[in-house]
Coordinates of C-alpha atoms in Angstrom, one line a residue:
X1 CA 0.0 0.0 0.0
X2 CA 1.2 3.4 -1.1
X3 CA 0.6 6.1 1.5
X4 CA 0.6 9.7 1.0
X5 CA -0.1 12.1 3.1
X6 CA -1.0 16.4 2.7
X7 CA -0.2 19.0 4.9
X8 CA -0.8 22.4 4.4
X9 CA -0.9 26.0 5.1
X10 CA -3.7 28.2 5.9
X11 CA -3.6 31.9 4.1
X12 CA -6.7 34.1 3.4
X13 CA -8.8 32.8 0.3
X14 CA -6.0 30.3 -0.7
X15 CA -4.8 26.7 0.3
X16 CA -1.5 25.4 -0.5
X17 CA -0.9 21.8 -0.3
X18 CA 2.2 19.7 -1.7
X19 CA 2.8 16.1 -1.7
X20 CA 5.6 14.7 0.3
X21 CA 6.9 11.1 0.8
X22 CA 5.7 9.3 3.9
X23 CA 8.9 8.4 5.2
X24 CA 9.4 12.4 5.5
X25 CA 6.1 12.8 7.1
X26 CA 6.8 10.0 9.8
X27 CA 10.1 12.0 10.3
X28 CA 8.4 14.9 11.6
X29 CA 8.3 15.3 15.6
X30 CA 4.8 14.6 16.9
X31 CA 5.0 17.8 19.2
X32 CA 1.5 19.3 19.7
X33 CA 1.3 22.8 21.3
X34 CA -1.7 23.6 23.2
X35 CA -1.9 26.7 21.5
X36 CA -2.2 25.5 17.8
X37 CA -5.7 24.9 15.7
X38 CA -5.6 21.6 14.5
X39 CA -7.3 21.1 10.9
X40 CA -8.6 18.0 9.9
X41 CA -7.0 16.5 6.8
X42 CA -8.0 14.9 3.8
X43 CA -8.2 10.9 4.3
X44 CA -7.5 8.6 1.5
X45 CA -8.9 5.2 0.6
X46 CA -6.7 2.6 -1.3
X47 CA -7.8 -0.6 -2.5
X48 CA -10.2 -0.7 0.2
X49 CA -7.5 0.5 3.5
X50 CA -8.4 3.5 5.3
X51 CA -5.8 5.8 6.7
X52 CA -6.1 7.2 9.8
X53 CA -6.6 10.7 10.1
X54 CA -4.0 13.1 10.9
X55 CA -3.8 16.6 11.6
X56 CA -1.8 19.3 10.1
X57 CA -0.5 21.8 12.8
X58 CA -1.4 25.6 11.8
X59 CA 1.8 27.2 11.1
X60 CA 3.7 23.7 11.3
X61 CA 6.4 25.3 9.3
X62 CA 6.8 27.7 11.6
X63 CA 6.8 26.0 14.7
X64 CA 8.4 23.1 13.0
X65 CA 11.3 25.2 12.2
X66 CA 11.3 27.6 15.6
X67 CA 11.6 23.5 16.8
X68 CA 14.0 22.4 14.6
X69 CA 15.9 25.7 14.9
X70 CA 16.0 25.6 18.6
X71 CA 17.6 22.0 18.3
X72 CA 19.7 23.2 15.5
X73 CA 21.5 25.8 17.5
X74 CA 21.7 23.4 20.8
X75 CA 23.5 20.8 19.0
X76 CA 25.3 23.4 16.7
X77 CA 26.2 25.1 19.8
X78 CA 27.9 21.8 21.0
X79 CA 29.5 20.5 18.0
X80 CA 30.7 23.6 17.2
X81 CA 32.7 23.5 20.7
X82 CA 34.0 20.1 20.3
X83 CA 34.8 20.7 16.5
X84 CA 36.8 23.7 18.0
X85 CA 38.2 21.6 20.4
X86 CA 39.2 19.1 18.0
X87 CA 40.8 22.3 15.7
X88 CA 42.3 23.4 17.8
X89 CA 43.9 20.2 19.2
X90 CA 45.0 19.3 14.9
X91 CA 46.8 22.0 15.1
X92 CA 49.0 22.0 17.8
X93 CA 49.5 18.0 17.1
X94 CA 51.2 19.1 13.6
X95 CA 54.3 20.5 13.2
X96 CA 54.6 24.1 11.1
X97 CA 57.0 24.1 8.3
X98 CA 58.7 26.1 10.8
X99 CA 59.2 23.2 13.1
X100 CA 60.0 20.7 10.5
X101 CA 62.7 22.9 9.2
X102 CA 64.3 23.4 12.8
X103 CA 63.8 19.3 13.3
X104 CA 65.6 18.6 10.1
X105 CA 68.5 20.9 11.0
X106 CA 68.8 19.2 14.5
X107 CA 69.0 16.2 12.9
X108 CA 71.8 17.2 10.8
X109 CA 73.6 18.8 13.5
X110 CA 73.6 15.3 15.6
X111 CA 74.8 13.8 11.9
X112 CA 77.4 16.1 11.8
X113 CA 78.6 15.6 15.6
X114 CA 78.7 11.5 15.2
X115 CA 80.8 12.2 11.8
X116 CA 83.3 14.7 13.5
X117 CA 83.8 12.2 16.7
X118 CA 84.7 9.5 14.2
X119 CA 87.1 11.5 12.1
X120 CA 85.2 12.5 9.2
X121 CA 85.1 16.0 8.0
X122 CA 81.5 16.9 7.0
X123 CA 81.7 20.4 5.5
X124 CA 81.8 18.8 2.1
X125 CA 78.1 17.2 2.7
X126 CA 76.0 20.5 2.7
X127 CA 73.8 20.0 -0.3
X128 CA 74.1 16.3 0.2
X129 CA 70.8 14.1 1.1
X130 CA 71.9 12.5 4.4
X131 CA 69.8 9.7 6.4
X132 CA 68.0 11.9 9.5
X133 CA 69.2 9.6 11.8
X134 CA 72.7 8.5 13.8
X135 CA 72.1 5.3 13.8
X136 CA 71.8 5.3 9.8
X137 CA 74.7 7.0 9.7
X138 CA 76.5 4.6 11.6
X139 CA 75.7 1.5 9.4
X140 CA 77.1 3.1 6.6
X141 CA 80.7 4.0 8.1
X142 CA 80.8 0.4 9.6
X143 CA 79.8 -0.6 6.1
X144 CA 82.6 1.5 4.2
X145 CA 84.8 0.2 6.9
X146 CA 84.2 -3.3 6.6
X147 CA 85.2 -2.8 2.9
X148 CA 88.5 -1.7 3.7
X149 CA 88.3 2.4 3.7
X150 CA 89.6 4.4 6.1
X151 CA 88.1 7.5 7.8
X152 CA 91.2 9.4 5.6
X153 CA 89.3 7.5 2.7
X154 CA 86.2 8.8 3.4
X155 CA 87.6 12.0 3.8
X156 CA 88.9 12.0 0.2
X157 CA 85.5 11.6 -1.3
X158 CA 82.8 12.4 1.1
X159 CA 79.8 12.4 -0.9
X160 CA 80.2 8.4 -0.6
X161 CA 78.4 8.8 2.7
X162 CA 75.5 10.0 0.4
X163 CA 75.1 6.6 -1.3
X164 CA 72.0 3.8 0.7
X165 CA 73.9 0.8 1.7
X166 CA 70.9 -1.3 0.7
X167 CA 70.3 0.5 -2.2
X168 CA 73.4 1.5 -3.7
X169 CA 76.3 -0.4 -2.3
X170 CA 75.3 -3.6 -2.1
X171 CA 73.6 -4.0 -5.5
X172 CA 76.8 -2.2 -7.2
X173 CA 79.3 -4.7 -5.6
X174 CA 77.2 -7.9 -5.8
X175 CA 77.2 -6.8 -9.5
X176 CA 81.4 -6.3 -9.2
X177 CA 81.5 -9.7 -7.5
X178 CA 79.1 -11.8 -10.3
X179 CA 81.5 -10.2 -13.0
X180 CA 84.4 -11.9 -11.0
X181 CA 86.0 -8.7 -9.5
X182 CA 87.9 -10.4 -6.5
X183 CA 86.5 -8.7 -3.5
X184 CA 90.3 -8.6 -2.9
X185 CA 90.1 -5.9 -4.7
X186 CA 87.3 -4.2 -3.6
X187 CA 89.1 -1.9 -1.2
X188 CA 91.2 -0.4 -4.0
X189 CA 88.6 -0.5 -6.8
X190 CA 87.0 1.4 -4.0
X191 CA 89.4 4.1 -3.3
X192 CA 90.5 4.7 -7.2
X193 CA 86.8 5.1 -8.2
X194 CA 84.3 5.5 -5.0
X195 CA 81.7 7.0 -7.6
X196 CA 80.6 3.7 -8.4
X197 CA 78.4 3.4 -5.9
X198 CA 76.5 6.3 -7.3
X199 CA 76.3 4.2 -10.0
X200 CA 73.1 2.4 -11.3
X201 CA 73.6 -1.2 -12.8
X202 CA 71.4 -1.2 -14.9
X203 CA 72.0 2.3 -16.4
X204 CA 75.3 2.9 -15.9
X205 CA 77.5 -0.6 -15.4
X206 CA 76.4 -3.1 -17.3
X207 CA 76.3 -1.3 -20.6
X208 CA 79.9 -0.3 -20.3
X209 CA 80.5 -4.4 -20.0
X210 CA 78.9 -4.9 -23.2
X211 CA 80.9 -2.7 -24.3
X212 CA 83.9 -3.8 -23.5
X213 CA 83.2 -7.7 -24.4
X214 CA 82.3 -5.9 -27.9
X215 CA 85.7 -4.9 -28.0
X216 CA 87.1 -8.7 -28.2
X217 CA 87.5 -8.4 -24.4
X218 CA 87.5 -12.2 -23.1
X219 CA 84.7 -12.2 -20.5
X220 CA 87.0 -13.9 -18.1
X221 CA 89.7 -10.8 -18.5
X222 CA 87.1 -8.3 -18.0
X223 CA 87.2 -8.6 -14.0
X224 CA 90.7 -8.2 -14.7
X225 CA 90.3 -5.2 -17.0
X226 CA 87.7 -3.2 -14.3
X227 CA 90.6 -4.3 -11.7
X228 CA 93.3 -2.3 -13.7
X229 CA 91.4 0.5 -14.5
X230 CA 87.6 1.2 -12.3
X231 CA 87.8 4.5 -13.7
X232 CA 86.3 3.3 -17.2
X233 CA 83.3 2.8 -15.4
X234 CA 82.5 6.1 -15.7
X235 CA 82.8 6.7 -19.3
X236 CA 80.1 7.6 -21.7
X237 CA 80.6 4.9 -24.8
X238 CA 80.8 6.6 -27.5
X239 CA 83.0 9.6 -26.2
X240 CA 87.1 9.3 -25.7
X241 CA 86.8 5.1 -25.5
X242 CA 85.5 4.6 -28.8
X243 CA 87.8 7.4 -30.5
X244 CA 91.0 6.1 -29.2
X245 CA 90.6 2.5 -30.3
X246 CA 89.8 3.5 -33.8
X247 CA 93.0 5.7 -33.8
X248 CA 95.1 2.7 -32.8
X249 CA 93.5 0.6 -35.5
X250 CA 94.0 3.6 -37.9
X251 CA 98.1 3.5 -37.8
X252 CA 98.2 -0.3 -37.9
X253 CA 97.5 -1.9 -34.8
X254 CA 95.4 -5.1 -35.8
X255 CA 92.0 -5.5 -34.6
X256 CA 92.4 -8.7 -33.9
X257 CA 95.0 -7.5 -31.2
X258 CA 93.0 -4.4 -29.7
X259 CA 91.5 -6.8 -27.0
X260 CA 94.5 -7.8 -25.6
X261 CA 95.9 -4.3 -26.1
X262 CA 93.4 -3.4 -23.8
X263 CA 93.1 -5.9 -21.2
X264 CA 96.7 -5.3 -20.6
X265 CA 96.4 -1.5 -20.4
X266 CA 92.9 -0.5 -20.3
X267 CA 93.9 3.3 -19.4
X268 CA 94.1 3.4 -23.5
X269 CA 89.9 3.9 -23.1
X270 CA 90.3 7.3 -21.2
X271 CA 93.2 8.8 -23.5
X272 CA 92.7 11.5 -25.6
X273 CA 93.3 11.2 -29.0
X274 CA 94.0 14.8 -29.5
X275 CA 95.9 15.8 -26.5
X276 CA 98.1 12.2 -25.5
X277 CA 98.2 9.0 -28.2
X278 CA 98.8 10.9 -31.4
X279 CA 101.4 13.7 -30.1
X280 CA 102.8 10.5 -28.4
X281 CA 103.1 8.7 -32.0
X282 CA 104.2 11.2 -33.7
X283 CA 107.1 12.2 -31.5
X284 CA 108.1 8.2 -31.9
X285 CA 107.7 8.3 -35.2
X286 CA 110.0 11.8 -35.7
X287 CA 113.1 9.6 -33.8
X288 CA 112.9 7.5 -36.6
X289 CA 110.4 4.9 -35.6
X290 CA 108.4 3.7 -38.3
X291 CA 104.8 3.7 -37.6
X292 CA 103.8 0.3 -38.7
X293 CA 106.7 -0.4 -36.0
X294 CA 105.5 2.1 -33.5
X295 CA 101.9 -0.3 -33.8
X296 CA 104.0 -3.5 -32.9
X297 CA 105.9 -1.7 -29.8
X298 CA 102.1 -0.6 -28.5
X299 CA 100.4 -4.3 -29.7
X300 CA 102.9 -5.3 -27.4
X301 CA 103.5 -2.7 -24.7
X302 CA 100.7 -0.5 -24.6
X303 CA 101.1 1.2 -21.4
X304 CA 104.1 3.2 -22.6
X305 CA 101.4 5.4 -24.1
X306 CA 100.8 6.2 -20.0
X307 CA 104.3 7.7 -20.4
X308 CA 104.3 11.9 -19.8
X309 CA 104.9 13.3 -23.1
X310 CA 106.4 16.7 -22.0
X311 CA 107.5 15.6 -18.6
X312 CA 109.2 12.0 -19.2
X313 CA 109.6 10.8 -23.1
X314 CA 111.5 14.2 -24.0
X315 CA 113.6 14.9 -21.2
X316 CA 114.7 11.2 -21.3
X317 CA 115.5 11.5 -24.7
X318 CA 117.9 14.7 -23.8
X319 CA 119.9 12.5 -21.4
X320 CA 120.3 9.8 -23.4
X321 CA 122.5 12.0 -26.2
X322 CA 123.7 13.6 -22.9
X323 CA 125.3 10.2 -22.1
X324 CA 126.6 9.9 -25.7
X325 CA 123.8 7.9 -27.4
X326 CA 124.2 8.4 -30.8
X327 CA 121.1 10.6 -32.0
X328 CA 120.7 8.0 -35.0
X329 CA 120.7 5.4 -32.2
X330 CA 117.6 6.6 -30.1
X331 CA 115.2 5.0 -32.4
X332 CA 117.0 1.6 -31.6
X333 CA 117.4 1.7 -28.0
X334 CA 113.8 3.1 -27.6
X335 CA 112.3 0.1 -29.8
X336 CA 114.7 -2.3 -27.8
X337 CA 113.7 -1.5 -24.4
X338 CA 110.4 1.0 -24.7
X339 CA 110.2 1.2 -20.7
X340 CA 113.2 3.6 -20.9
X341 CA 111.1 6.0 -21.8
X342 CA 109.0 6.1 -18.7
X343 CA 111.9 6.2 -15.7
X344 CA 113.3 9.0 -14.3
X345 CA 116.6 8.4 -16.4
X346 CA 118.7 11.0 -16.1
X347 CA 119.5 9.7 -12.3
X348 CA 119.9 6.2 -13.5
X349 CA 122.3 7.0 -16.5
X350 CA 124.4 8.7 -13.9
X351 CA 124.7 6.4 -11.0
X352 CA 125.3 3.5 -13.9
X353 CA 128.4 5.2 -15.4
X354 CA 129.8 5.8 -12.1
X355 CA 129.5 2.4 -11.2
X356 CA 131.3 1.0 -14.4
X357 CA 133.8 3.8 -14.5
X358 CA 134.8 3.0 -11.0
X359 CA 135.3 -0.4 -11.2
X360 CA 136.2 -0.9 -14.6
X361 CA 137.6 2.7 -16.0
X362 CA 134.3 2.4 -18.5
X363 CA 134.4 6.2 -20.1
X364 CA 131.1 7.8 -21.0
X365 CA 131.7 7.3 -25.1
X366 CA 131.9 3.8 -24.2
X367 CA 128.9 3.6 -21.8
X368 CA 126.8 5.5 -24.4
X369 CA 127.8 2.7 -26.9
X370 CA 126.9 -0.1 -24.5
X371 CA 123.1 1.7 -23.7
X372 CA 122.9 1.6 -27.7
X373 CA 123.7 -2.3 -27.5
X374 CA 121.7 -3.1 -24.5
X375 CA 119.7 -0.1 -23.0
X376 CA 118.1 -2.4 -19.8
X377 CA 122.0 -1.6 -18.6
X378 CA 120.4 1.6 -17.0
X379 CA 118.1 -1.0 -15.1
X380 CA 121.3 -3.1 -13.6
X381 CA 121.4 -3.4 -10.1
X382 CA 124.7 -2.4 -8.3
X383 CA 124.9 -6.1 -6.9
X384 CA 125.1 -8.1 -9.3
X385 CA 126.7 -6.3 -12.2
X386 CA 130.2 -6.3 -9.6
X387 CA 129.4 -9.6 -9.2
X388 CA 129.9 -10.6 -12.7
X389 CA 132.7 -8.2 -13.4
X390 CA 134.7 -9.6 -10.3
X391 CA 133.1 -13.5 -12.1
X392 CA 135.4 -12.3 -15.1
X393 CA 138.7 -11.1 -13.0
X394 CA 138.9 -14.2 -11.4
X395 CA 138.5 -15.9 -14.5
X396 CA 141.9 -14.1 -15.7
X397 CA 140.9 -11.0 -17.2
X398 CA 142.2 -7.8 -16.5
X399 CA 140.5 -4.8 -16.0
X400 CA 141.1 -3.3 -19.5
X401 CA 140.3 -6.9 -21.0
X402 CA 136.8 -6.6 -19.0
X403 CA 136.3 -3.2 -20.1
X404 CA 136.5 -4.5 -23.7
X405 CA 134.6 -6.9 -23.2
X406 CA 131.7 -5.7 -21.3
X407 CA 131.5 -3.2 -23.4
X408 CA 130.9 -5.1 -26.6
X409 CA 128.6 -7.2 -24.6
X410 CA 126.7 -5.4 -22.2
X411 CA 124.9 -8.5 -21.4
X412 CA 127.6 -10.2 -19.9
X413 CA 126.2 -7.9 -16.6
X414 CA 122.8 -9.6 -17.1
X415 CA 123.8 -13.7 -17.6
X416 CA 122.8 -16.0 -15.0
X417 CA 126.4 -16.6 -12.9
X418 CA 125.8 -20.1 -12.8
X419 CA 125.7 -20.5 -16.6
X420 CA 128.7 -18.6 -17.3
X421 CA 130.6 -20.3 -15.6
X422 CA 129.6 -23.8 -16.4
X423 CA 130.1 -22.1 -20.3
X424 CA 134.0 -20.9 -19.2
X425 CA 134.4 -24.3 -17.8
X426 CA 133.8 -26.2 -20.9
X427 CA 135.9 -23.4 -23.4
X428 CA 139.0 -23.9 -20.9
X429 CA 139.0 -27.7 -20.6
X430 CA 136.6 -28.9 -24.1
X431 CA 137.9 -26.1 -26.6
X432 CA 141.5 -25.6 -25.3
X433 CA 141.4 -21.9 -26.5
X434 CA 143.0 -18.3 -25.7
X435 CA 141.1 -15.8 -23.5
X436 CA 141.9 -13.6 -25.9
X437 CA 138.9 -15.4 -28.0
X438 CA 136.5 -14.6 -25.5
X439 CA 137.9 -10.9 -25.4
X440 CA 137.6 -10.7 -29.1
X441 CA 133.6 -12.3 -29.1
X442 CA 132.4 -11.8 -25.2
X443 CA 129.0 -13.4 -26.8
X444 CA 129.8 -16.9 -26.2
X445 CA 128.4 -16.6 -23.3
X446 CA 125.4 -15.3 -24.4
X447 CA 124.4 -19.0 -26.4
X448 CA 123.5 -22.2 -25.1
X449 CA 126.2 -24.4 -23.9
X450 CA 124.2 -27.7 -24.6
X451 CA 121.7 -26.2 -27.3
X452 CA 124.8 -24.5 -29.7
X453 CA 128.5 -24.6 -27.9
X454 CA 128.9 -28.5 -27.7
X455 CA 127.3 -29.5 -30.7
X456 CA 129.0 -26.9 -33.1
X457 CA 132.1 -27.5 -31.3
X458 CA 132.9 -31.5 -31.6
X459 CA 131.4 -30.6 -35.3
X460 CA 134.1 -28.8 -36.0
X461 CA 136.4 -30.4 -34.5
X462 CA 135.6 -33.3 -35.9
X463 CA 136.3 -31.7 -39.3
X464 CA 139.4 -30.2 -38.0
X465 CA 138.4 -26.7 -38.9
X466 CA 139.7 -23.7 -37.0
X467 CA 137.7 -21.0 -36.4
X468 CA 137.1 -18.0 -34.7
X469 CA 133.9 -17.9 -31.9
X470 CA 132.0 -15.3 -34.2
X471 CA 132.4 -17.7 -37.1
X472 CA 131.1 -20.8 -35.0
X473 CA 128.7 -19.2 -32.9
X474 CA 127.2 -15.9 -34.5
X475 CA 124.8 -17.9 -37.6
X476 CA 121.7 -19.5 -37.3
X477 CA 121.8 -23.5 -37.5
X478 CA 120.9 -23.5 -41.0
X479 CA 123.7 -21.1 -42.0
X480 CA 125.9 -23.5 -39.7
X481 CA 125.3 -26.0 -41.4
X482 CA 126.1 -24.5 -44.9
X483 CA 129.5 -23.5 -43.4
X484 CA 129.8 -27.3 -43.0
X485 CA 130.0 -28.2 -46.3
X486 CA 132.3 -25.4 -47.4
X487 CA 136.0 -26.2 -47.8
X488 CA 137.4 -23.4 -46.5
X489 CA 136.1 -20.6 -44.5
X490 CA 135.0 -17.6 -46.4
X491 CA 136.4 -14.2 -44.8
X492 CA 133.8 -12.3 -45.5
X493 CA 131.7 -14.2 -43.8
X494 CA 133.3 -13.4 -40.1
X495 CA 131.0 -12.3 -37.6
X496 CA 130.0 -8.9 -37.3
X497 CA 128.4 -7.7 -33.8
X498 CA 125.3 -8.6 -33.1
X499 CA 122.8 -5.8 -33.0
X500 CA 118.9 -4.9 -33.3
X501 CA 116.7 -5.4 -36.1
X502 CA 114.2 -2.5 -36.5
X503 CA 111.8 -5.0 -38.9
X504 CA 111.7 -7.7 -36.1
X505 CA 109.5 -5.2 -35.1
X506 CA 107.3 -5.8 -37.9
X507 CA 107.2 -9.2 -37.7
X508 CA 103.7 -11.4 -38.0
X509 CA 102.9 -11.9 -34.2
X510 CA 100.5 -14.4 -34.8
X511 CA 102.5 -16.9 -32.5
X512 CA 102.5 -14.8 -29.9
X513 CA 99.7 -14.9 -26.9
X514 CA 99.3 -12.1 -24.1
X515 CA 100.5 -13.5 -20.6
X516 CA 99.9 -12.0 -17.4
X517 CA 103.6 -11.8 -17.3
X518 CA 104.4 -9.2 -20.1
X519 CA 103.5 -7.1 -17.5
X520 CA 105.6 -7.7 -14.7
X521 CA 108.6 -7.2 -16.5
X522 CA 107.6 -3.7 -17.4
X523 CA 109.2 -1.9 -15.0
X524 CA 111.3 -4.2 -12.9
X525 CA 115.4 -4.2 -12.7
X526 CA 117.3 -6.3 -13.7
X527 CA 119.7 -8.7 -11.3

């Protein structure tokens, strides 16, 4: 059944009504004062249901609302206090910008005070994002020490302290350690480039490892590349890296070679061309290196491109033809031994003279000639070279006779002791012959006693031939054995010293294979 009901308001000559829902009407308070005229209301018959009758109060929307009104302002009156209240109480429980900025500077300020108790200077760290709290703080320097870094580590690059152990260390080096960085090395891959823990794998590692695997890079060497040289973590691709290695290609170094070049000296990747490798091969070149040989010398030791230009290559240079090295003779000595280029020479040169001239009489025309012959002289330690020269004394030399012949041979200062004399053992008591063939070719003792010496010898003297040392030594076995069949010996055909070959440098390398040992002979002396 569908009730409606009709209230209304009395006015002179005119009736209003409206028609609400019933829900509404049964809303209204049944308050009844005695004052008000009651008017009857329409009833209403539906399908046979009566309604009961109600009554309309005169004025109801005027009492109803003086009602309604008085409750209103009652309850309005009260929520309006505890709203207030509740205002009021908001915002007093919030901090004001005010008081957030003063909390995040007190925070800093008890930051600060834990960093300066440990060591660390903070003034570097103003614009840096810093955790708000001590304790954060403290996991990270426990963190960085656990690593290996020292508080004068963290001093050298502060801004590491900015970097979320969880979120940036750890991912960075469990990305180091998958590649096969040794965590060895994590302390000094650390300290050469602590921006990598800035770093982003994804972004900024892993596409530089593509890169370098693109660049014939064994995957196995590149650990050992990233170990050498952090720094090329931090290069943009196609920028100095990819310039430099097509320079290198461009005078002749093979691409089949570039990833060995730079696995053994990955510094190459941050050269400029502009500024270091091409003044560098150019200046080579200009001594009277050719370039095609220069290639060679840097296929096989690259790092002597690390070598200062202006403040190392030059000025050795200078103190070689200071030292009497024949300017036409640079180009030899420097394709010999390339790491002369890089030591502080000029100290070296001198110290090495006055060692030979000392002990031997050895004037500087005549050391200049034996640096032309065998420039790693300069690297001879004081030790042994007596030791050899003292070797040859007691052997019967004299002085002048050692003089002679350590200067034709420098290398004689160089030959394992042992061999040399098992060597002048066999030529007194085997070969019955003069020292004065040993002054005239001091070589002999540079071949093999069992390899060359015996065999040549009871060859010859099986023949009955008589010889010099030069002839019977200084020819490969080939040429040997041509001699062999000749009926006499041809005069022409006497030694002549033994010196470089520029071309060797141009030689086909295919034979030859990088080792982890072509480096540590780089810069070490010689016993």
């Amino acid at each position: 059944m569908k009730l409606l009901c009709h209230t209304g308001i009395t006015k002179p000559c005119l009736l209003l009504s409206h028609t609400e829902l019933s829900a509404f009407a049964f809303r209204i308070p049944q308050w009844n004062p005695p004052w008000t005229t009651r008017i009857p209301c329409l009833c209403e018959k539906r399908n046979g249901a009566t309604t009961r009758i109600q009554y309309s109060v005169a004025e109801r929307t005027y009492s109803s609302n003086a009602v309604g009104s008085s409750l209103s302002k009652s309850q309005t009156s009260r929520l309006g206090r505890t709203e207030g209240r509740e205002r009021s109480s908001s915002l007093y429980s919030r901090p004001s910008l005010l008081e957030m900025k003063n909390e995040r500077i007190a925070n800093r300020a008890r930051v600060y005070e834990f960093l300066k108790s440990v060591g660390i200077v903070p003034d570097e760290l103003d614009g840096l994002e810093l955790p708000v709290t001590v304790e954060v703080m403290r996991e990270r320097v426990d963190f960085l020490h656990k690593l290996g870094l020292t508080i004068e580590d963290i001093n050298n690059y502060p801004l590491v302290l900015g970097c979320s152990v969880k979120k940036n260390m750890i991912p960075v080096l469990d990305y180091l350690g998958k590649l096969g960085v040794r965590k060895s090395t994590f302390t000094d891959f650390l300290r050469r480039y602590p921006q990598v823990l800035h770093a982003s794998v994804v972004v900024d590692l892993a596409p530089v490892v593509k890169y370098l695997q693109g660049m014939d890079i064994k995957p196995n060497d590149v650990p050992r590349v990233l170990e050498r040289y952090p720094e090329v973590l931090g290069f943009k691709l196609e920028g100095t890296m990819s310039t430099s290695v097509a320079y290198l290609v461009g005078i002749g170094v093979a691409r089949r070679e570039i990833g060995g070049v730079l696995t053994k000296y990955p510094q190459i990747l941050g050269m400029r061309v502009g500024r270091v490798i091409k003044p560098f091969v150019e200046y080579i070149e200009n001594l009277g290196i050719p370039r095609l040989a220069v290639a060679r010398l840097l296929e096989k030791r690259p790092h002597i491109l690390g070598f200062g230009l202006e403040d190392r290559v030059k000025p050795n240079v200078e103190a070689l033809m200071e030292f009497s090295v024949r300017k036409e003779s640079v180009a030899l000595v420097v394709a010999q031994y390339p790491e002369i280029m890089g030591f502080e020479l000029k100290p070296r040169l001198i110290a090495q003279h006055n060692l030979l001239q000392t002990s031997i009489d050895v004037s500087i025309e005549e050391f200049g000639k034996m640096v032309e012959r065998m420039p790693q002289v300069v690297s001879l330690n004081r030790s042994p070279s007596l030791k050899h020269i003292d070797f040859l004394k007691d052997c019967g030399f004299s002085s002048q006779q050692v003089r002679k012949m350590v200067v034709g041979c420098p290398q004689l200062l160089a030959l394992n002791l042992d061999i040399m004399k098992l060597s002048f053992d066999y030529f007194q008591t085997e070969m019955s012959r003069d020292l004065d063939d040993l002054v005239a070719f001091p070589a002999f003792f540079t071949y093999g006693l069992d390899s060359t010496i015996k065999p040549r010898h009871q060859i010859v003297a099986k023949k009955g031939l008589e010889c010099s040392l030069g002839w019977l030594l200084n020819c490969s076995d080939e040429k040997f054995k041509d001699r062999m069949t000749y009926d006499s010996i041809d005069i022409e055909e006497m030694e002549m010293e033994p010196s470089f070959d520029m071309n060797t440098l141009t030689e086909s390398r295919e034979n030859e294979s990088y080792s982890e040992d072509d480096d540590d002979d780089s810069d070490g002396d010689y016993v």
